[in-house]
mmCIF file of C-alpha atoms in Angstrom:
data_model
loop_
_atom_site.group_PDB
_atom_site.id
_atom_site.type_symbol
_atom_site.label_atom_id
_atom_site.label_comp_id
_atom_site.label_asym_id
_atom_site.label_seq_id
_atom_site.Cartn_x
_atom_site.Cartn_y
_atom_site.Cartn_z
ATOM 1 C CA UNK A 1 33.598 100.889 14.581
ATOM 2 C CA UNK A 2 30.059 100.057 15.628
ATOM 3 C CA UNK A 3 30.604 96.294 15.596
ATOM 4 C CA UNK A 4 33.824 94.320 15.282
ATOM 5 C CA UNK A 5 34.472 90.702 14.409
ATOM 6 C CA UNK A 6 37.586 88.895 15.633
ATOM 7 C CA UNK A 7 38.346 85.485 14.130
ATOM 8 C CA UNK A 8 40.645 82.933 15.765
ATOM 9 C CA UNK A 9 41.420 79.724 13.894
ATOM 10 C CA UNK A 10 43.707 76.810 14.598
ATOM 11 C CA UNK A 11 43.902 73.088 15.353
ATOM 12 C CA UNK A 12 42.587 71.301 18.438
ATOM 13 C CA UNK A 13 44.354 72.182 21.678
ATOM 14 C CA UNK A 14 46.099 75.311 20.410
ATOM 15 C CA UNK A 15 44.444 77.469 23.091
ATOM 16 C CA UNK A 16 41.802 79.177 20.964
ATOM 17 C CA UNK A 17 38.898 78.968 23.400
ATOM 18 C CA UNK A 18 40.866 80.088 26.438
ATOM 19 C CA UNK A 19 42.347 83.079 24.633
ATOM 20 C CA UNK A 20 39.029 84.032 23.029
ATOM 21 C CA UNK A 21 37.271 84.048 26.415
ATOM 22 C CA UNK A 22 39.964 86.285 27.905
ATOM 23 C CA UNK A 23 39.768 88.748 25.010
ATOM 24 C CA UNK A 24 35.969 88.760 25.096
ATOM 25 C CA UNK A 25 36.105 89.678 28.777
ATOM 26 C CA UNK A 26 38.639 92.448 28.249
ATOM 27 C CA UNK A 27 36.742 93.995 25.339
ATOM 28 C CA UNK A 28 33.247 93.385 26.692
ATOM 29 C CA UNK A 29 32.095 91.539 23.580
ATOM 30 C CA UNK A 30 30.452 88.143 23.095
ATOM 31 C CA UNK A 31 32.502 84.978 22.679
ATOM 32 C CA UNK A 32 31.139 82.370 20.265
ATOM 33 C CA UNK A 33 32.710 78.913 20.378
ATOM 34 C CA UNK A 34 31.987 77.482 16.926
ATOM 35 C CA UNK A 35 33.670 74.221 17.893
ATOM 36 C CA UNK A 36 31.190 73.815 20.736
ATOM 37 C CA UNK A 37 28.381 74.158 18.209
ATOM 38 C CA UNK A 38 29.727 71.220 16.191
ATOM 39 C CA UNK A 39 30.229 69.278 19.406
ATOM 40 C CA UNK A 40 26.619 69.936 20.404
ATOM 41 C CA UNK A 41 25.355 68.655 17.059
ATOM 42 C CA UNK A 42 27.627 65.612 17.401
ATOM 43 C CA UNK A 43 26.156 64.952 20.845
ATOM 44 C CA UNK A 44 22.594 65.146 19.570
ATOM 45 C CA UNK A 45 23.199 62.961 16.511
ATOM 46 C CA UNK A 46 24.831 60.258 18.611
ATOM 47 C CA UNK A 47 22.183 60.451 21.318
ATOM 48 C CA UNK A 48 19.551 59.884 18.625
ATOM 49 C CA UNK A 49 21.693 57.133 17.051
ATOM 50 C CA UNK A 50 21.410 58.910 13.720
ATOM 51 C CA UNK A 51 22.995 57.326 10.651
ATOM 52 C CA UNK A 52 25.556 59.888 9.457
ATOM 53 C CA UNK A 53 24.857 58.833 5.870
ATOM 54 C CA UNK A 54 21.155 59.685 6.195
ATOM 55 C CA UNK A 55 21.012 63.339 5.092
ATOM 56 C CA UNK A 56 17.217 63.472 5.305
ATOM 57 C CA UNK A 57 17.233 62.518 8.974
ATOM 58 C CA UNK A 58 20.181 64.800 9.743
ATOM 59 C CA UNK A 59 18.444 67.727 8.058
ATOM 60 C CA UNK A 60 15.286 67.118 10.074
ATOM 61 C CA UNK A 61 17.292 66.962 13.295
ATOM 62 C CA UNK A 62 19.092 70.199 12.412
ATOM 63 C CA UNK A 63 15.777 71.915 11.692
ATOM 64 C CA UNK A 64 14.516 70.857 15.124
ATOM 65 C CA UNK A 65 17.683 71.895 16.961
ATOM 66 C CA UNK A 66 18.243 75.129 18.872
ATOM 67 C CA UNK A 67 21.717 76.256 19.932
ATOM 68 C CA UNK A 68 22.197 79.255 22.203
ATOM 69 C CA UNK A 69 25.110 80.856 24.055
ATOM 70 C CA UNK A 70 24.371 82.344 27.468
ATOM 71 C CA UNK A 71 27.218 83.785 29.557
ATOM 72 C CA UNK A 72 29.848 81.730 27.698
ATOM 73 C CA UNK A 73 27.886 78.489 28.156
ATOM 74 C CA UNK A 74 26.322 76.539 25.302
ATOM 75 C CA UNK A 75 22.729 75.384 25.465
ATOM 76 C CA UNK A 76 21.384 72.611 23.244
ATOM 77 C CA UNK A 77 17.596 72.733 22.987
ATOM 78 C CA UNK A 78 17.462 74.682 26.236
ATOM 79 C CA UNK A 79 19.884 72.444 28.183
ATOM 80 C CA UNK A 80 23.404 73.418 29.285
ATOM 81 C CA UNK A 81 25.744 70.869 27.664
ATOM 82 C CA UNK A 82 29.125 72.390 28.579
ATOM 83 C CA UNK A 83 30.277 69.154 30.216
ATOM 84 C CA UNK A 84 28.579 66.635 27.922
ATOM 85 C CA UNK A 85 30.295 67.946 24.791
ATOM 86 C CA UNK A 86 33.793 67.563 26.284
ATOM 87 C CA UNK A 87 33.818 63.784 26.695
ATOM 88 C CA UNK A 88 36.233 61.393 24.900
ATOM 89 C CA UNK A 89 33.391 60.122 22.698
ATOM 90 C CA UNK A 90 32.668 63.607 21.379
ATOM 91 C CA UNK A 91 36.397 64.278 20.909
ATOM 92 C CA UNK A 92 36.670 61.175 18.751
ATOM 93 C CA UNK A 93 33.676 61.916 16.526
ATOM 94 C CA UNK A 94 33.297 65.687 16.203
ATOM 95 C CA UNK A 95 35.632 66.034 13.208
ATOM 96 C CA UNK A 96 33.616 63.439 11.284
ATOM 97 C CA UNK A 97 30.337 65.224 11.983
ATOM 98 C CA UNK A 98 31.915 68.608 11.235
ATOM 99 C CA UNK A 99 33.008 67.338 7.817
ATOM 100 C CA UNK A 100 29.386 66.764 6.739
ATOM 101 C CA UNK A 101 28.326 69.408 4.232
ATOM 102 C CA UNK A 102 24.767 69.648 5.518
ATOM 103 C CA UNK A 103 25.992 70.258 9.084
ATOM 104 C CA UNK A 104 28.517 72.910 8.085
ATOM 105 C CA UNK A 105 26.006 74.781 5.937
ATOM 106 C CA UNK A 106 23.529 74.954 8.796
ATOM 107 C CA UNK A 107 26.001 76.053 11.462
ATOM 108 C CA UNK A 108 27.862 78.529 9.238
ATOM 109 C CA UNK A 109 24.531 80.232 8.498
ATOM 110 C CA UNK A 110 23.847 80.483 12.237
ATOM 111 C CA UNK A 111 27.355 81.817 12.912
ATOM 112 C CA UNK A 112 27.143 84.456 10.190
ATOM 113 C CA UNK A 113 23.758 85.580 11.463
ATOM 114 C CA UNK A 114 25.147 85.993 14.986
ATOM 115 C CA UNK A 115 27.840 88.330 13.666
ATOM 116 C CA UNK A 116 25.420 90.640 11.857
ATOM 117 C CA UNK A 117 24.192 92.668 14.799
ATOM 118 C CA UNK A 118 26.871 92.658 17.512
ATOM 119 C CA UNK A 119 30.590 92.592 18.198
ATOM 120 C CA UNK A 120 31.901 89.055 18.623
ATOM 121 C CA UNK A 121 35.045 87.003 18.888
ATOM 122 C CA UNK A 122 34.645 83.549 17.361
ATOM 123 C CA UNK A 123 37.072 80.657 17.251
ATOM 124 C CA UNK A 124 37.097 77.547 15.105
ATOM 125 C CA UNK A 125 38.657 76.021 12.008
ATOM 126 C CA UNK A 126 37.283 78.190 9.192
ATOM 127 C CA UNK A 127 36.214 81.451 10.815
ATOM 128 C CA UNK A 128 38.709 83.780 9.151
ATOM 129 C CA UNK A 129 38.757 81.893 5.857
ATOM 130 C CA UNK A 130 35.087 81.124 5.266
ATOM 131 C CA UNK A 131 32.614 82.201 7.957
ATOM 132 C CA UNK A 132 33.952 85.771 8.259
ATOM 133 C CA UNK A 133 36.518 86.281 5.477
ATOM 134 C CA UNK A 134 36.257 90.045 6.024
ATOM 135 C CA UNK A 135 36.694 89.907 9.814
ATOM 136 C CA UNK A 136 38.345 93.023 11.230
ATOM 137 C CA UNK A 137 41.028 90.987 13.023
ATOM 138 C CA UNK A 138 42.257 87.466 12.292
ATOM 139 C CA UNK A 139 44.564 85.211 14.281
ATOM 140 C CA UNK A 140 45.816 81.679 13.723
ATOM 141 C CA UNK A 141 46.901 79.821 16.858
ATOM 142 C CA UNK A 142 49.000 76.682 16.669
ATOM 143 C CA UNK A 143 51.206 74.520 18.898
ATOM 144 C CA UNK A 144 53.166 71.290 18.701
ATOM 145 C CA UNK A 145 51.227 68.028 18.718
ATOM 146 C CA UNK A 146 52.955 67.044 21.962
ATOM 147 C CA UNK A 147 51.900 70.270 23.674
ATOM 148 C CA UNK A 148 48.329 70.013 22.469
ATOM 149 C CA UNK A 149 48.077 66.375 23.537
ATOM 150 C CA UNK A 150 49.340 67.239 27.013
ATOM 151 C CA UNK A 151 46.838 70.080 27.365
ATOM 152 C CA UNK A 152 43.948 67.829 26.335
ATOM 153 C CA UNK A 153 45.173 65.031 28.634
ATOM 154 C CA UNK A 154 45.382 67.468 31.561
ATOM 155 C CA UNK A 155 41.895 68.807 30.835
ATOM 156 C CA UNK A 156 40.393 65.324 30.661
ATOM 157 C CA UNK A 157 42.324 64.126 33.727
ATOM 158 C CA UNK A 158 41.038 67.059 35.800
ATOM 159 C CA UNK A 159 37.490 66.116 34.804
ATOM 160 C CA UNK A 160 38.017 62.572 36.043
ATOM 161 C CA UNK A 161 38.459 60.780 32.726
ATOM 162 C CA UNK A 162 41.138 58.065 32.672
ATOM 163 C CA UNK A 163 42.801 58.666 29.309
ATOM 164 C CA UNK A 164 46.163 57.762 27.810
ATOM 165 C CA UNK A 165 48.228 60.662 26.485
ATOM 166 C CA UNK A 166 49.503 58.500 23.609
ATOM 167 C CA UNK A 167 45.922 57.816 22.520
ATOM 168 C CA UNK A 168 45.106 61.519 22.763
ATOM 169 C CA UNK A 169 48.115 62.392 20.600
ATOM 170 C CA UNK A 170 47.020 59.896 17.955
ATOM 171 C CA UNK A 171 43.471 61.257 18.084
ATOM 172 C CA UNK A 172 44.711 64.842 17.649
ATOM 173 C CA UNK A 173 46.866 63.840 14.678
ATOM 174 C CA UNK A 174 43.846 62.105 13.154
ATOM 175 C CA UNK A 175 41.688 65.183 13.742
ATOM 176 C CA UNK A 176 44.359 67.437 12.224
ATOM 177 C CA UNK A 177 44.396 65.282 9.106
ATOM 178 C CA UNK A 178 40.609 65.287 8.807
ATOM 179 C CA UNK A 179 40.331 69.027 9.463
ATOM 180 C CA UNK A 180 42.993 70.015 6.938
ATOM 181 C CA UNK A 181 41.933 67.602 4.192
ATOM 182 C CA UNK A 182 38.150 67.687 4.394
ATOM 183 C CA UNK A 183 36.385 68.745 1.220
ATOM 184 C CA UNK A 184 34.221 71.422 2.853
ATOM 185 C CA UNK A 185 35.970 74.458 4.371
ATOM 186 C CA UNK A 186 39.245 72.813 5.474
ATOM 187 C CA UNK A 187 41.473 74.232 8.199
ATOM 188 C CA UNK A 188 44.237 76.528 6.968
ATOM 189 C CA UNK A 189 45.723 79.882 7.895
ATOM 190 C CA UNK A 190 44.113 82.885 6.204
ATOM 191 C CA UNK A 191 46.652 84.936 4.249
ATOM 192 C CA UNK A 192 45.913 88.011 6.376
ATOM 193 C CA UNK A 193 45.878 86.244 9.763
ATOM 194 C CA UNK A 194 48.511 86.780 12.445
ATOM 195 C CA UNK A 195 50.016 83.427 13.432
ATOM 196 C CA UNK A 196 50.933 82.717 17.052
ATOM 197 C CA UNK A 197 52.686 79.529 18.166
ATOM 198 C CA UNK A 198 51.481 78.920 21.730
ATOM 199 C CA UNK A 199 53.900 76.056 22.471
ATOM 200 C CA UNK A 200 55.450 76.560 25.905
ATOM 201 C CA UNK A 201 53.662 79.875 26.436
ATOM 202 C CA UNK A 202 51.245 80.813 29.206
ATOM 203 C CA UNK A 203 47.867 82.234 28.252
ATOM 204 C CA UNK A 204 48.983 85.610 29.601
ATOM 205 C CA UNK A 205 51.989 85.621 27.262
ATOM 206 C CA UNK A 206 49.905 84.592 24.275
#
């Protein structure tokens, strides 16, 4: 095959990004973090104090926004925002922004365009079901809520954020509900995806 597309879907904290980066390195293909794209848009909208009900303003912001991936890092309008998009504020609001039709349409178009000319592995919520329904390989990663909450707590703790694991668990459950019940491209396992439960497993095992 000249170009291949690998899709990895699943809920927050299931290990998608970590696994995708490892596979991208082993295969020598590009990793695209679709979740980071939604986080970057969330960051920009909140920095500009944009009303999420104002589609005209959101559309203008999207038209004036550039998102790039360079060596597994995401750049928003030319600035590396790897750290800024992983804060508690972004965690709490990204699912709401990602549920907006105008945002999803814009980012899905960008994602599909990326996959036209090169081999990629992309993770997210709707990659194998909507963005690349004909992907060559599809996987669905999941894990218990408790495991995912612990992973997110550990990640935030290591970055210096003082967060409560109970609050993180509640936030993840809220995000799961929003992701699986949103009107536009909800999260669910594609019928032809291989499901892997990562609970209690190391990344090497997964």
